[in-house]
Short mmCIF file of C-alpha atoms and ligand atoms in Angstrom, two decimals:
data_model
loop_
_atom_site.label_atom_id
_atom_site.label_comp_id
_atom_site.label_asym_id
_atom_site.label_seq_id
_atom_site.Cartn_x
_atom_site.Cartn_y
_atom_site.Cartn_z
CA MET A 1 44.75 14.89 49.47
CA ARG A 2 46.83 11.84 48.63
CA LEU A 3 48.59 11.53 45.26
CA PRO A 4 47.86 8.33 43.29
CA THR A 5 51.54 7.31 42.85
CA ARG A 6 53.67 7.45 45.97
CA PRO A 7 57.32 6.48 45.29
CA PRO A 8 59.16 5.50 48.48
CA LEU A 9 61.76 7.91 49.87
CA GLN A 10 65.22 6.43 49.07
CA PRO A 11 67.88 6.03 51.79
CA GLY A 12 69.78 9.31 52.14
CA GLN A 13 67.58 11.09 49.58
CA ALA A 14 67.12 14.83 50.17
CA LEU A 15 63.56 16.13 50.59
CA ASP A 16 63.67 18.52 47.59
CA CYS A 17 64.85 15.69 45.35
CA TYR A 18 62.09 13.43 46.69
CA LEU A 19 59.42 16.04 45.90
CA GLU A 20 60.74 16.35 42.32
CA HIS A 21 60.47 12.56 41.91
CA LEU A 22 57.02 12.58 43.54
CA ALA A 23 55.83 15.19 41.02
CA GLU A 24 57.31 13.27 38.10
CA ALA A 25 55.75 9.96 39.19
CA ASN A 26 52.36 11.70 39.17
CA HIS A 27 52.90 13.51 35.84
CA LEU A 28 52.83 16.85 37.62
CA GLU A 29 55.07 19.83 36.94
CA PRO A 30 57.11 20.74 40.05
CA PHE A 31 55.29 24.07 39.93
CA ASP A 32 51.90 22.28 40.25
CA LEU A 33 53.09 20.30 43.26
CA LEU A 34 54.31 23.52 44.90
CA ASN A 35 50.91 25.06 44.24
CA VAL A 36 49.23 22.20 46.06
CA LEU A 37 51.62 22.66 49.01
CA GLN A 38 51.07 26.40 49.00
CA SER A 39 47.43 25.91 49.82
CA THR A 40 48.57 25.10 53.37
CA LEU A 41 52.09 26.58 53.54
CA SER A 42 53.51 30.07 53.15
CA ARG A 43 56.20 30.84 50.56
CA GLU A 44 58.66 31.47 53.39
CA GLU A 45 57.97 28.04 54.88
CA LEU A 46 58.65 26.43 51.49
CA ARG A 47 61.91 28.33 51.17
CA TYR A 48 63.47 26.65 54.23
CA LEU A 49 62.00 23.24 53.44
CA THR A 50 65.33 21.43 53.01
CA LEU A 51 66.89 23.02 56.11
CA ALA A 52 64.21 22.60 58.72
CA PRO A 53 60.59 22.10 57.62
CA SER A 54 57.87 23.10 60.06
CA PRO A 55 55.63 20.33 61.50
CA THR A 56 52.81 21.71 59.28
CA ALA A 57 55.00 21.33 56.19
CA LEU A 58 55.98 17.79 57.11
CA ARG A 59 52.34 16.80 57.68
CA ALA A 60 51.28 18.34 54.35
CA ILE A 61 53.98 16.39 52.47
CA SER A 62 53.20 13.22 54.40
CA ASP A 63 49.51 13.55 53.46
CA LEU A 64 50.41 13.87 49.77
CA SER A 65 53.06 11.17 49.60
CA GLY A 66 52.08 8.66 52.27
CA GLN A 67 55.63 8.82 53.67
CA ASP A 68 56.30 8.80 57.38
CA VAL A 69 56.75 12.27 58.94
CA GLY A 70 59.94 11.15 60.73
CA ALA A 71 61.47 9.83 57.50
CA LEU A 72 60.65 13.08 55.71
CA HIS A 73 62.25 15.08 58.54
CA ALA A 74 65.38 12.88 58.29
CA ALA A 75 65.68 13.97 54.64
CA THR A 76 66.53 17.56 55.74
CA GLN A 77 69.51 19.20 57.45
CA ALA A 78 67.55 19.45 60.71
CA GLY A 79 67.08 15.68 60.50
CA TYR A 80 70.69 15.24 61.63
CA GLY A 81 69.58 16.32 65.12
CA PRO A 82 72.63 16.97 67.33
CA LEU A 83 74.89 16.37 64.31
CA ALA A 84 73.15 19.09 62.25
CA PRO A 85 75.36 22.07 61.35
CA ALA A 86 73.21 24.34 63.58
CA ASP A 87 70.39 24.28 66.09
CA PHE A 88 67.50 24.45 63.64
CA SER A 89 64.93 24.26 66.44
CA ARG A 90 65.52 28.03 66.66
CA LEU A 91 64.02 28.53 63.18
CA GLU A 92 60.67 30.19 63.75
CA PRO A 93 58.00 29.34 61.15
CA ALA A 94 56.40 32.76 61.72
CA ARG A 95 59.62 34.69 60.92
CA PRO A 96 61.88 32.21 59.10
CA ALA A 97 64.18 34.72 57.34
CA ALA A 98 65.15 36.69 60.45
CA SER A 99 65.55 33.64 62.66
CA TYR A 100 67.54 31.86 59.91
CA ARG A 101 70.12 34.68 59.84
CA ALA A 102 70.83 34.18 63.55
CA ILE A 103 71.25 30.43 63.03
CA ALA A 104 73.55 30.86 60.01
CA ALA A 105 75.78 33.25 61.98
CA THR A 106 77.10 30.27 63.96
CA GLY A 107 78.94 29.14 60.82
CA TRP A 108 79.16 26.35 58.25
CA VAL A 109 75.42 26.33 57.46
CA MET A 110 74.64 25.85 53.76
CA GLY A 111 71.59 28.09 53.43
CA HIS A 112 70.89 27.44 49.77
CA GLY A 113 72.46 25.40 47.01
CA THR A 114 74.06 22.01 47.58
CA GLN A 115 76.85 19.76 46.31
CA ALA A 116 76.75 16.56 44.28
CA CYS A 117 78.66 13.50 43.12
CA PRO A 118 78.14 13.44 39.32
CA ASP A 119 78.54 9.64 39.27
CA CYS A 120 75.75 9.21 41.82
CA LEU A 121 73.49 11.52 39.76
CA ALA A 122 74.30 9.48 36.63
CA ALA A 123 73.58 6.20 38.42
CA HIS A 124 70.27 6.98 40.14
CA GLY A 125 69.50 10.71 39.86
CA THR A 126 69.11 10.98 43.63
CA TRP A 127 70.42 14.02 45.53
CA GLN A 128 71.72 13.12 48.98
CA THR A 129 70.85 15.00 52.18
CA SER A 130 74.49 14.75 53.31
CA TRP A 131 75.61 16.78 50.28
CA MET A 132 73.96 19.81 51.93
CA LEU A 133 76.56 19.71 54.71
CA TYR A 134 79.75 21.73 54.34
CA ALA A 135 81.44 18.87 56.24
CA SER A 136 80.83 16.58 53.21
CA ILE A 137 83.50 16.80 50.55
CA GLY A 138 83.48 13.53 48.63
CA CYS A 139 81.65 10.35 47.66
CA THR A 140 83.23 7.21 49.09
CA ARG A 141 81.25 4.99 46.70
CA HIS A 142 82.81 6.63 43.65
CA HIS A 143 86.05 7.82 45.30
CA ARG A 144 85.73 11.33 43.99
CA THR A 145 85.39 14.85 45.25
CA LEU A 146 81.94 16.44 45.18
CA THR A 147 81.19 19.41 42.94
CA ALA A 148 79.44 22.54 44.20
CA THR A 149 79.34 24.69 41.06
CA CYS A 150 77.86 24.18 37.61
CA PRO A 151 80.66 24.72 35.05
CA ARG A 152 78.24 26.28 32.52
CA CYS A 153 76.32 28.85 34.62
CA GLN A 154 79.07 29.14 37.29
CA ARG A 155 76.48 29.10 40.05
CA PRO A 156 76.04 26.79 43.04
CA LEU A 157 74.06 23.63 42.31
CA ARG A 158 70.30 24.01 42.87
CA ASP A 159 70.82 27.73 43.32
CA SER A 160 67.31 28.96 43.66
CA ARG A 161 66.50 31.17 46.58
CA HIS A 162 62.78 31.19 45.97
CA SER A 163 61.70 27.64 45.30
CA PRO A 164 63.00 24.36 46.68
CA LEU A 165 62.09 22.58 43.43
CA ARG A 166 63.70 23.07 40.02
CA PRO A 167 61.41 23.98 37.11
CA HIS A 168 61.92 20.75 35.15
CA GLY A 169 62.14 18.48 38.18
CA ALA A 170 63.99 15.23 38.54
CA SER A 171 66.34 15.37 35.51
CA THR A 172 70.14 15.67 35.85
CA ALA A 173 70.07 19.04 34.03
CA CYS A 174 71.30 21.97 36.16
CA GLN A 175 68.11 24.09 35.78
CA ASN A 176 69.55 27.12 37.57
CA PRO A 177 67.77 30.33 36.53
CA GLN A 178 69.72 32.32 33.94
CA ASP A 179 69.98 36.05 33.43
CA VAL A 180 67.41 35.94 30.64
CA ARG A 181 64.06 35.74 32.38
CA GLY A 182 62.37 32.38 32.15
CA GLN A 183 65.47 30.56 30.81
CA HIS A 184 67.34 27.86 32.67
CA CYS A 185 70.80 26.33 32.45
CA LEU A 186 70.49 22.89 30.88
CA HIS A 187 74.00 21.60 31.55
CA ASN A 188 73.97 17.88 32.40
CA LEU A 189 75.43 17.74 35.93
CA ALA A 190 76.06 14.00 35.62
CA THR A 191 78.83 14.72 33.09
CA ILE A 192 80.94 17.01 35.33
CA THR A 193 84.41 15.66 36.06
CA THR A 194 85.79 16.16 39.58
CA PRO A 195 89.16 15.18 41.08
CA ALA A 196 89.60 11.77 42.68
CA MET A 197 89.88 11.91 46.47
CA THR A 198 93.37 11.54 47.91
CA THR A 199 94.19 8.97 50.59
CA GLU A 200 93.88 11.77 53.17
CA THR A 201 90.60 13.32 51.97
CA SER A 202 89.12 9.84 51.57
CA ALA A 203 90.11 8.89 55.16
CA TYR A 204 88.36 12.04 56.38
CA GLN A 205 85.18 11.39 54.35
CA HIS A 206 85.02 7.76 55.51
CA ALA A 207 85.30 8.96 59.13
CA LEU A 208 82.57 11.56 58.51
CA ASP A 209 80.23 8.92 56.99
CA HIS A 210 80.82 6.83 60.10
CA VAL A 211 79.93 9.77 62.38
CA LEU A 212 76.83 10.71 60.34
CA ALA A 213 75.67 7.09 60.53
CA GLY A 214 75.52 7.57 64.31
CA HIS A 215 78.72 5.75 65.30
CA ARG A 216 80.83 7.13 68.13
CA PRO A 217 84.14 8.51 66.80
CA ARG A 218 87.51 8.86 68.54
CA LEU A 219 89.17 12.21 69.01
CA LEU A 220 92.81 12.42 70.14
CA GLY A 221 92.66 8.78 71.16
CA GLN A 222 89.49 9.11 73.28
CA PRO A 223 85.85 8.26 72.47
CA ALA A 224 83.96 11.47 71.67
CA GLN A 225 80.47 12.72 70.79
CA GLY A 226 79.79 13.00 67.06
CA ALA A 227 78.84 16.68 67.47
CA THR A 228 82.16 17.41 69.20
CA TRP A 229 84.08 15.57 66.47
CA LEU A 230 82.33 17.70 63.85
CA SER A 231 82.86 21.04 65.59
CA GLU A 232 86.55 20.36 66.34
CA HIS A 233 87.19 19.46 62.69
CA ARG A 234 85.33 22.57 61.58
CA ALA A 235 87.35 24.79 63.94
CA LEU A 236 90.75 23.38 63.06
CA ALA A 237 90.04 23.36 59.31
CA SER A 238 88.96 27.03 59.55
CA LEU A 239 92.18 27.91 61.39
CA ILE A 240 94.25 26.07 58.77
CA CYS A 241 92.47 28.08 56.06
CA HIS A 242 93.27 31.32 57.92
CA ILE A 243 96.93 30.40 58.33
CA THR A 244 97.15 29.50 54.63
CA THR A 245 95.56 32.76 53.50
CA HIS A 246 97.94 34.80 55.65
CA ASN A 247 101.13 33.01 54.72
CA PRO A 248 102.79 33.61 51.36
CA ASP A 249 104.59 30.25 51.58
CA ARG A 250 101.96 28.19 49.77
CA THR A 251 103.25 25.00 48.33
CA GLN A 252 100.17 22.88 47.60
CA PRO A 253 97.79 23.58 44.69
CA TRP A 254 94.79 23.62 47.05
CA GLN A 255 96.47 26.39 49.08
CA THR A 256 96.94 28.51 45.96
CA ALA A 257 93.29 27.85 45.05
CA LEU A 258 92.23 28.89 48.56
CA LEU A 259 93.98 32.22 48.13
CA ASP A 260 92.21 32.72 44.80
CA GLU A 261 88.89 32.06 46.51
CA ALA A 262 89.83 34.46 49.32
CA THR A 263 90.54 37.28 46.85
CA ARG A 264 87.19 36.70 45.13
CA ARG A 265 85.31 36.88 48.45
CA THR A 266 83.77 40.18 49.41
CA ASP A 267 83.96 39.96 53.22
CA VAL A 268 85.00 43.43 54.39
CA ARG A 269 87.65 42.28 56.86
CA GLY A 270 88.89 39.34 54.79
CA PRO A 271 87.27 35.92 54.56
CA ARG A 272 85.88 34.47 57.78
CA TRP A 273 86.40 30.77 57.10
CA GLY A 274 84.77 29.82 60.41
CA ILE A 275 81.49 31.36 59.20
CA THR A 276 81.56 30.63 55.46
CA PRO A 277 84.07 27.91 54.60
CA PRO A 278 85.63 27.52 51.13
CA ALA A 279 82.84 26.89 48.61
CA SER A 280 84.97 24.39 46.70
CA PRO A 281 84.64 20.88 48.21
CA TRP A 282 88.13 20.13 46.87
CA ILE A 283 89.77 23.00 48.82
CA ARG A 284 87.60 22.42 51.89
CA GLY A 285 88.38 18.71 51.74
CA HIS A 286 92.12 19.31 51.91
CA ALA A 287 91.76 21.65 54.90
CA LEU A 288 89.47 19.15 56.67
CA ALA A 289 91.84 16.27 55.88
CA GLU A 290 94.74 18.25 57.42
CA ALA A 291 92.62 18.83 60.52
CA HIS A 292 91.64 15.16 60.55
CA SER A 293 95.25 13.97 60.39
CA ILE A 294 95.97 16.06 63.50
CA LEU A 295 92.80 15.18 65.44
CA THR A 296 93.23 11.44 64.85
CA ARG A 297 96.64 11.40 66.57
CA PRO A 298 96.59 9.00 69.53
CA ASP A 299 97.06 11.72 72.19
CA PRO A 300 97.08 15.52 72.63
CA ASP A 301 100.90 15.70 72.76
CA SER A 302 101.49 14.14 69.37
CA ALA A 303 98.60 16.21 67.94
CA ALA A 304 100.18 19.42 69.27
CA HIS A 305 103.47 18.31 67.71
CA ALA A 306 101.72 17.75 64.36
CA LEU A 307 100.10 21.18 64.62
CA GLN A 308 103.43 22.92 65.21
CA ALA A 309 104.29 23.05 61.51
CA TRP A 310 101.07 25.08 60.97
CA ILE A 311 101.59 27.31 64.02
CA LEU A 312 105.06 28.22 62.77
CA ARG A 313 103.47 29.54 59.58
CA ILE A 314 101.42 32.14 61.46
CA PRO A 315 103.16 35.43 60.62
CA SER A 316 105.23 36.25 63.70
CA SER A 317 105.51 39.95 62.95
CA THR A 318 101.82 40.88 62.83
CA GLU A 319 100.03 40.13 66.09
CA ALA A 320 100.57 38.12 69.22
CA LEU A 321 99.78 34.50 68.48
CA THR A 322 97.09 34.14 71.11
CA THR A 323 95.16 37.15 69.79
CA TRP A 324 95.59 35.94 66.25
CA THR A 325 94.18 32.48 66.91
CA ARG A 326 91.52 33.65 69.38
CA ASP A 327 90.06 35.97 66.75
CA ARG A 328 89.92 33.13 64.28
CA LEU A 329 88.80 30.20 66.40
CA PRO A 330 85.42 29.48 67.87
CA THR A 331 85.77 28.46 71.52
CA ASN A 332 86.44 24.80 70.91
CA HIS A 333 87.90 23.03 73.85
CA HIS A 334 90.27 20.57 72.16
CA VAL A 335 91.50 22.79 69.35
CA THR A 336 92.20 25.75 71.65
CA ALA A 337 94.19 23.49 74.00
CA LEU A 338 96.10 22.06 71.04
CA VAL A 339 96.92 25.51 69.71
CA ASN A 340 98.18 26.62 73.13
CA ALA A 341 100.35 23.51 73.44
CA ALA A 342 101.64 23.82 69.89
CA ALA A 343 102.28 27.55 70.43
CA LEU A 344 105.02 26.77 72.96
CA VAL A 345 107.13 26.05 69.93
CA ARG A 346 107.14 29.73 69.00
CA ARG A 347 108.56 30.77 72.36
CA ARG A 348 111.30 28.14 72.54
CA PRO A 349 113.84 28.41 69.72
CA GLY A 350 114.92 24.78 70.12
CA ARG A 351 111.37 23.53 69.67
CA ARG A 352 110.78 25.84 66.76
CA ILE A 353 113.82 24.47 65.01
CA THR A 354 112.93 20.81 65.62
CA ALA A 355 109.38 21.38 64.35
CA LEU A 356 110.71 22.54 60.96
CA ALA A 357 110.25 20.21 58.02
CA LEU A 358 113.78 19.68 56.66
CA PRO A 359 115.25 17.12 54.26
CA GLU A 360 116.90 14.19 55.98
CA LEU A 361 120.64 14.69 56.48
CA SER A 362 123.31 12.39 57.85
CA ALA A 363 125.85 13.68 60.40
CA GLU A 364 128.49 13.42 57.67
CA GLN A 365 126.61 15.88 55.48
CA ILE A 366 126.58 18.64 58.13
CA PRO A 367 129.79 20.69 58.52
CA TRP A 368 130.61 21.72 62.13
CA ILE A 369 130.25 25.32 60.96
CA ILE A 370 128.44 26.48 57.80
CA PRO A 371 131.07 28.08 55.48
CA GLU A 372 130.59 31.86 55.25
CA THR A 373 130.31 31.74 51.42
CA LEU A 374 127.26 29.52 51.76
CA ALA A 375 125.80 31.18 54.87
CA ALA A 376 126.04 34.71 53.38
CA ARG A 377 123.87 33.59 50.47
CA HIS A 378 121.03 32.15 52.58
CA LEU A 379 121.01 33.37 56.18
CA PRO A 380 120.08 36.83 57.52
CA ALA A 381 122.50 38.68 59.81
CA LEU A 382 121.43 38.13 63.42
CA PRO A 383 121.59 41.32 65.54
CA GLY A 384 124.18 41.14 68.36
CA VAL A 385 125.72 37.94 66.99
CA THR A 386 128.87 37.56 64.84
CA ASN A 387 128.49 35.80 61.51
CA ARG A 388 130.79 33.06 62.78
CA THR A 389 128.48 32.33 65.74
CA ARG A 390 125.46 32.46 63.44
CA ASN A 391 127.12 29.94 61.09
CA ALA A 392 127.94 27.60 63.97
CA TYR A 393 124.34 27.94 65.21
CA ALA A 394 122.98 27.05 61.74
CA ALA A 395 125.06 23.85 61.74
CA LEU A 396 123.73 23.02 65.23
CA CYS A 397 120.14 23.63 64.10
CA LEU A 398 120.62 21.11 61.29
CA ALA A 399 122.21 18.66 63.71
CA ARG A 400 119.13 18.90 65.96
CA HIS A 401 117.26 17.04 63.23
CA LEU A 402 119.57 14.02 63.41
CA PRO A 403 118.04 10.87 64.90
CA ASP A 404 118.45 10.64 68.69
CA VAL A 405 119.48 14.31 69.03
CA THR A 406 117.11 16.14 71.40
CA THR A 407 119.33 18.82 73.03
CA TRP A 408 121.81 21.45 71.90
CA ALA A 409 124.59 19.58 73.73
CA GLN A 410 123.85 16.39 71.80
CA ALA A 411 123.73 18.41 68.55
CA ALA A 412 127.25 19.75 69.23
CA GLU A 413 128.54 16.29 70.10
CA ALA A 414 127.07 14.86 66.89
CA LEU A 415 129.23 17.38 65.02
CA GLY A 416 132.32 16.41 67.02
CA LEU A 417 132.24 19.49 69.30
CA PRO A 418 132.09 19.69 73.10
CA GLY A 419 128.48 19.62 74.33
CA ASP A 420 128.66 22.86 76.34
CA SER A 421 129.75 24.82 73.23
CA GLY A 422 126.41 23.87 71.65
CA ILE A 423 124.44 25.20 74.63
CA ARG A 424 126.48 28.45 74.64
CA THR A 425 126.01 29.09 70.90
CA ALA A 426 122.25 28.42 71.04
CA ARG A 427 121.88 30.78 74.03
CA LEU A 428 123.76 33.56 72.18
CA CYS A 429 121.42 33.28 69.21
CA SER A 430 118.10 32.70 70.98
CA ALA A 431 117.22 36.39 71.54
CA ALA A 432 117.93 37.27 67.91
CA MET A 433 115.84 34.30 66.78
CA ARG A 434 112.71 35.76 68.38
CA THR A 435 112.58 38.47 65.75
CA HIS A 436 114.40 36.78 62.86
CA HIS A 437 112.84 33.35 63.06
CA ASP A 438 111.00 33.36 59.74
CA THR A 439 113.88 34.54 57.52
CA PHE A 440 116.41 32.38 59.36
CA THR A 441 114.41 29.14 59.14
CA HIS A 442 113.56 29.83 55.51
CA GLY A 443 117.31 30.15 54.76
CA LEU A 444 118.04 27.09 56.85
CA ALA A 445 115.62 25.00 54.80
CA THR A 446 117.36 26.07 51.56
CA LEU A 447 120.75 25.30 53.07
CA ALA A 448 119.58 21.86 54.18
CA ARG A 449 118.36 21.07 50.67
CA GLN A 450 121.77 22.02 49.22
CA LEU A 451 123.62 19.92 51.80
CA ALA A 452 121.27 16.98 51.21
CA ASN A 453 122.49 16.92 47.61
CA THR A 454 126.16 16.68 48.63
CA SER A 455 127.52 13.17 49.14
CA PRO A 456 128.74 12.29 52.63
CA GLY A 457 132.42 13.06 53.00
CA SER A 458 132.40 15.94 50.51
CA ARG A 459 131.41 18.61 53.06
CA PRO A 460 131.44 22.10 51.52
ZN1 ZN B 501 78.97 9.01 44.07
ZN1 ZN B 502 74.20 25.49 35.35
#
């Protein structure tokens, strides 16, 4: 059977959205169109229509709409081929639910619901296939973050587990089922406000659009496969989410929001961000943008250096670093190598100190030894080390951040001390720093901020 009116599939349009428009163009209720499809397809087959439709389903829709089978397939997640979030060829039409669970277990597969740019919905009412990817976080046409939740019913967009089509079809109303049977949320999704993208999240989304369009990206300065680019970003963003959830030192609003989402999640052993990433595109976007800023460095060395600030935030007291990251990372080649390289920083006190983010100080602002009155307020006692040595070490640590200072000897010389005294002091403190790193560096950062506010020449 062929329907009398056959609107063309729009570029990027998702299959469920197309079917709603097809029904509307033919004055059919979405329910009637589904009934027609159900004469050849099972309910289960319809349920996974937007993920990976079976060849039978594609032929049935093609017969009704006159659209090319390949174009219809491209309007689904499976249509991304090697760039799809999972290998959907493993979805078995005979047992879709069971086989889907195995596919979803690989992580970052949006099984139901989607995301949307409210401005795009307002402009043309077309839902994009790319919005069904967790990798997507924003709309580069409207420069804003996507939304994934309806503010009225508080449920994911298009949150129906039983039917791919919404009851009222192509309108911009939410139409999620409500608790009262037969009633639907009528919030206009085109009116939702979402945050503008930042420079960083926008750079990530532009790069993703480029990859999804089939262009070859660069990863750590080298040309890479699109699928590799996607999986490395996914892995590193997941690790960044894990580090953020485990570290109380959260400074950015998205990190606080991530912790809120983590406490709402019901995973028994804590959230597994590598399997189910943050639902909020805004939070996910910031984690992906952090990963992107590291993975776009020109070479692995500078990427490992950029990753050090994150590695230092992994709680040093809990578990060995390698176990900690191994449990939280899929086996991605680049990211694992980066983590191992960046992890050197935790074993070498000098590297750990230079990887710290500290305010910029001039040599004149750093005393050759931190006065005890100031040190006692901020620094922990270091076992086996006198306070005087600790205070001299703190001054040296700050001096290691001066331009052109790369060794302890140079740090001492910058403070007007003999170079070998710097090496001796650092050696005395290095053992204690293995166990007191976190409290010491935290105090050091506070000290540096205080010193940064003193004018050169008025050393405390
Ligand atoms: Zn848009
Ligand atoms: Zn709603």
